[in-house]
Coordinates of C-alpha atoms in Angstrom, one line a residue:
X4 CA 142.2 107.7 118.0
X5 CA 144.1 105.3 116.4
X6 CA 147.3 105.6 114.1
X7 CA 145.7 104.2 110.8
X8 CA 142.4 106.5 112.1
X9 CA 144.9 109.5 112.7
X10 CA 146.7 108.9 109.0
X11 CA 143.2 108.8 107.6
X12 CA 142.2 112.0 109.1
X13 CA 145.1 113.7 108.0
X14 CA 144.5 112.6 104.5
X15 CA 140.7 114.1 104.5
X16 CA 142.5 117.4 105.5
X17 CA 145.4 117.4 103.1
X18 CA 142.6 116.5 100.4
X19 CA 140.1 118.4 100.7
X20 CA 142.0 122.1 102.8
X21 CA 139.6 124.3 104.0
X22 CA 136.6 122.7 102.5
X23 CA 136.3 120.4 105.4
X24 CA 136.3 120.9 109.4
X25 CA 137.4 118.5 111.4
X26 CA 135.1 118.0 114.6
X27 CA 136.6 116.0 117.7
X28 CA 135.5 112.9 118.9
X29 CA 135.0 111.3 122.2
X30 CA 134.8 108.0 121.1
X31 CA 137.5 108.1 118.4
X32 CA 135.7 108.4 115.3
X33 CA 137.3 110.3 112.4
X34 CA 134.1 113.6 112.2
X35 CA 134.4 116.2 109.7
X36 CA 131.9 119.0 108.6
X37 CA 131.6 120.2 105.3
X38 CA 129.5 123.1 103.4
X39 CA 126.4 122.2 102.3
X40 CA 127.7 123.9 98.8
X41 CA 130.2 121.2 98.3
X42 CA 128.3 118.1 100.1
X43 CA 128.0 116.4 96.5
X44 CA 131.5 117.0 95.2
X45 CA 133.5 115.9 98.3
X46 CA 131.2 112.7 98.7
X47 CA 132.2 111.9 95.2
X48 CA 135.7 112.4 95.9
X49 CA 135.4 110.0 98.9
X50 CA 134.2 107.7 97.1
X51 CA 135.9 107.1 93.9
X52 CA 139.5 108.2 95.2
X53 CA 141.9 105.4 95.3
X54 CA 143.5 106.6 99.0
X55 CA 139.8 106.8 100.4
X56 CA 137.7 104.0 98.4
X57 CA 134.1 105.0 100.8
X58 CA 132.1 102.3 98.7
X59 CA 129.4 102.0 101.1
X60 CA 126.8 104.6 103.1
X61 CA 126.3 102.6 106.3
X62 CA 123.7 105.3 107.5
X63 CA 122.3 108.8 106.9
X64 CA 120.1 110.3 109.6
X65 CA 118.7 113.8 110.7
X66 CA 119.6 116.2 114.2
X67 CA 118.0 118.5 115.9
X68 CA 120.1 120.7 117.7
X69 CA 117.6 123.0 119.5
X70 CA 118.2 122.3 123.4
X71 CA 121.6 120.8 122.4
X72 CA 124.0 120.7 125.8
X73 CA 121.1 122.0 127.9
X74 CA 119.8 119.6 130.8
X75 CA 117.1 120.9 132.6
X76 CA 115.9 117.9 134.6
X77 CA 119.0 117.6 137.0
X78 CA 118.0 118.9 140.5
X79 CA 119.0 118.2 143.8
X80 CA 115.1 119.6 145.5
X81 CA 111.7 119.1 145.0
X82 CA 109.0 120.4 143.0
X83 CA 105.3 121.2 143.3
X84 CA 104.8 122.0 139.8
X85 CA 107.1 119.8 138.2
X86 CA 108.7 119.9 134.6
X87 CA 105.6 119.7 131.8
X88 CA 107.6 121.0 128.9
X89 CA 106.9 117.6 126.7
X90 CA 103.3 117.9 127.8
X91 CA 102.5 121.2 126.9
X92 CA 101.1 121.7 122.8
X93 CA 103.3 123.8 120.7
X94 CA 103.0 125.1 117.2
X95 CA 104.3 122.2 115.4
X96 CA 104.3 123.4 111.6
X97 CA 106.4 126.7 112.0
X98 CA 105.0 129.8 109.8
X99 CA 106.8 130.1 107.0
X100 CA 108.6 133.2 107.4
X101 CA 110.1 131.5 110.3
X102 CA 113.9 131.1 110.1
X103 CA 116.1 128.5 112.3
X104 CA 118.9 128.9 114.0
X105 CA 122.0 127.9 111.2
X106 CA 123.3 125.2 113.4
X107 CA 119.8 123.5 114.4
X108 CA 119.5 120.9 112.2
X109 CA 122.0 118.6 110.7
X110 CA 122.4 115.9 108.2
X111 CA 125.1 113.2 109.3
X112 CA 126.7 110.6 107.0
X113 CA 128.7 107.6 108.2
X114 CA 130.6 105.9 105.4
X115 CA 132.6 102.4 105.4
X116 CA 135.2 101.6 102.9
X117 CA 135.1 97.6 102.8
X118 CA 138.4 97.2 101.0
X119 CA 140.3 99.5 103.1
X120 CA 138.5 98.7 106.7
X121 CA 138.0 102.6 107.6
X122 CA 135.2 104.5 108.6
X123 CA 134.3 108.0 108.3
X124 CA 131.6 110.6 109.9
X125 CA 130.2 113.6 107.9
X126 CA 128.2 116.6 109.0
X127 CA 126.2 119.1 107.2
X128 CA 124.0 121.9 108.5
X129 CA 121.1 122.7 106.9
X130 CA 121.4 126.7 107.4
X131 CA 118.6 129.1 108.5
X132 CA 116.3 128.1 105.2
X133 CA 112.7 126.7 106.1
X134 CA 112.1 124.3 105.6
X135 CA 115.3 123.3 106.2
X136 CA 117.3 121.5 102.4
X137 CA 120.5 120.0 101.8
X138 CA 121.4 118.3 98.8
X139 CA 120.3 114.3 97.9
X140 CA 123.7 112.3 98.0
X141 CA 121.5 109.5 96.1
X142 CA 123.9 110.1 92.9
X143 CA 126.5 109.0 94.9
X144 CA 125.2 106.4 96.8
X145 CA 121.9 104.5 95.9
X146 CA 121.3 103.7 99.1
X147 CA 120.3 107.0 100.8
X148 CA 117.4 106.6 99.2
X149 CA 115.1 105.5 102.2
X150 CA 117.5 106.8 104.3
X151 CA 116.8 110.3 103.4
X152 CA 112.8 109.6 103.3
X153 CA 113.4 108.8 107.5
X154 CA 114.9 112.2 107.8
X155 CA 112.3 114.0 106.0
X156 CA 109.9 112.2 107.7
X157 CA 111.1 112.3 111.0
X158 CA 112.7 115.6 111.0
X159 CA 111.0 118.0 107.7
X160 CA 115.2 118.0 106.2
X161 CA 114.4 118.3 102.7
X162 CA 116.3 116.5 100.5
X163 CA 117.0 119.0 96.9
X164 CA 117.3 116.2 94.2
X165 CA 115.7 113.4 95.6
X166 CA 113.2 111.3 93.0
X167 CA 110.6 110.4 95.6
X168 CA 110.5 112.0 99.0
X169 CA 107.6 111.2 101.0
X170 CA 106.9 109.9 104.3
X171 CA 108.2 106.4 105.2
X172 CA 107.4 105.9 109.1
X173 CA 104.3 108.1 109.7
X174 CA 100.7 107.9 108.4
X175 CA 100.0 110.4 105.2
X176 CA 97.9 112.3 107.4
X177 CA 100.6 112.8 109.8
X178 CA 101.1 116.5 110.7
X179 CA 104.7 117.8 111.4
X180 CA 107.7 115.9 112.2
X181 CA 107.8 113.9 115.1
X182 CA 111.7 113.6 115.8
X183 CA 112.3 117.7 116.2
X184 CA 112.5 118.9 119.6
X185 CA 109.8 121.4 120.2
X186 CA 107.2 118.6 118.4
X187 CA 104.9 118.1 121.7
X188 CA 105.0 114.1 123.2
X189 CA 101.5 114.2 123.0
X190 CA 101.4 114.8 119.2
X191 CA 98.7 116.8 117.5
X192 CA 95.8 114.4 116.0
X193 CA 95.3 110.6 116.6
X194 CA 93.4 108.3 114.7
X195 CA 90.5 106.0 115.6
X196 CA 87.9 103.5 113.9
X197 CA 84.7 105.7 113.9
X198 CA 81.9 102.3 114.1
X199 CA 79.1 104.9 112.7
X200 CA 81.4 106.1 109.9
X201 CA 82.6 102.7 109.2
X202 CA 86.2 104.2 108.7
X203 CA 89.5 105.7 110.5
X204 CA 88.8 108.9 111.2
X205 CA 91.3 111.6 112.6
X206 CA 90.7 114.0 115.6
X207 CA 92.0 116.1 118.3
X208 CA 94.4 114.0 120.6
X209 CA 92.8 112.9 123.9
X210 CA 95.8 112.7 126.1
X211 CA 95.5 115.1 128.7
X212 CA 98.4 116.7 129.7
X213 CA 100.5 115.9 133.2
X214 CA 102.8 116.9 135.0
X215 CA 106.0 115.3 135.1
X216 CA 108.5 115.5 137.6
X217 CA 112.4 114.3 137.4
X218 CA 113.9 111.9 139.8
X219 CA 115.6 113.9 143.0
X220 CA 118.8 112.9 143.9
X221 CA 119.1 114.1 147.6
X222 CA 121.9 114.0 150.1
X223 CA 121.4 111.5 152.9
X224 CA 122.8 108.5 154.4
X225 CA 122.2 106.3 151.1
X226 CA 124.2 107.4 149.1
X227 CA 127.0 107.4 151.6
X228 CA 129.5 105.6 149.7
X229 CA 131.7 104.8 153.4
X230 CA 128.6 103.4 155.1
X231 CA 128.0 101.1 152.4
X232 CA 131.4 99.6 152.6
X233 CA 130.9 98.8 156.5
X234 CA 127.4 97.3 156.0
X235 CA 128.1 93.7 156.2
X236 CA 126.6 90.5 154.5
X237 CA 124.1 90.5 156.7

């Protein structure tokens, strides 16, 4: 991280205490976390304080966090049955006594201020409600607008506040949200011009599901990395 990035930082933390949890970077941006409870009041601070001036809301966008840090297609041996987990149909409208895990889903911010050339990351969790609700930062910034519509869309985040949230990317008939992580590849209905009807009609999807299986990385002369370097030219 940079000096002017590391003085920036430090005033986020002197500002706003305990209200605000910084969250390190590998790639040197200035991340903090903050309480879905104050969302609204430390977005307006950001914005309209002289030492922070964030005039602009670059991006807003929804996370899942579900399989988060787990990776299970790296193997070093083969498979007969494969991995099929994207394949296989799940319930993809959870019951609505269902609650998620606090730290599933997130809403992330990133903010530019143009007149002081800084940028700034912001995370908040949605909590264990379902469906899942954080606060619209629309007040603040206009442009979250559509922004906010993706991540409902895309990810069921409801948005408390906003003046219009519907879907933006998918059809009206569209059932569930297609970004989460336990939403099946496959989907759950498609859509097809019915000649006899003389409409779009929607039905069960078609696609039948495979088996996929990961690339194996095995240990043999190929990947040598000494016999490479005698191979000549030729």
């Amino acid at each position: 991280m940079t000096p002017r990035y590391e003085a920036l930082s430090a005033a986020v933390a002197d500002r706003f205490g305990e209200t605000v949890k910084s969250v390190a970077s590998i790639c040197g941006e200035v991340t903090f976390e903050v309480e879905r409870a104050n969302l609204i009041e430390v977005m307006t601070a950001l914005r309209d304080e002289d030492v922070f001036r964030f005039d602009t809301l670059i991006d807003l966008c929804g996370v899942d966090y579900l399989t988060y840090g787990q990776d299970e297609w790296r193997t070093e041996s083969a498979t007969s049955t494969g991995f099929s987990r994207a394949a296989v149909p799940k319930n993809i409208v959870p019951d609505a006594d269902t609650t998620f895990d606090e730290r599933r889903f997130a809403v992330v911010y990133h903010l530019l201020s143009v007149s002081l050339n800084h940028r700034l990351r912001l995370r908040v969790y949605t909590g264990s409600d379902n469906p899942p609700v954080v606060p619209s930062v629309i007040e603040v910034w206009n442009g979250a607008n559509w922004f906010e519509r993706e991540a409902f869309d895309l990810f069921g985040i409801l948005f408390d506040g906003h003046p219009d949230l519907r879907r933006i990317l998918t059809d009206y008939g569209f059932i569930g949200h297609p970004f989460r992580k336990d939403f099946p590849v496959s989907g759950n209905v498609e859509t097809r011009y019915d000649p006899d009807r003389g409409r779009v009609i929607y039905q069960p999807v078609s696609i039948e599901p495979r088996t996929l299986v990961p690339r194996v990385i095995r240990d043999d002369n190929r990947y040598a990395g000494g016999l490479k370097d005698e191979q000549g030219d030729g």
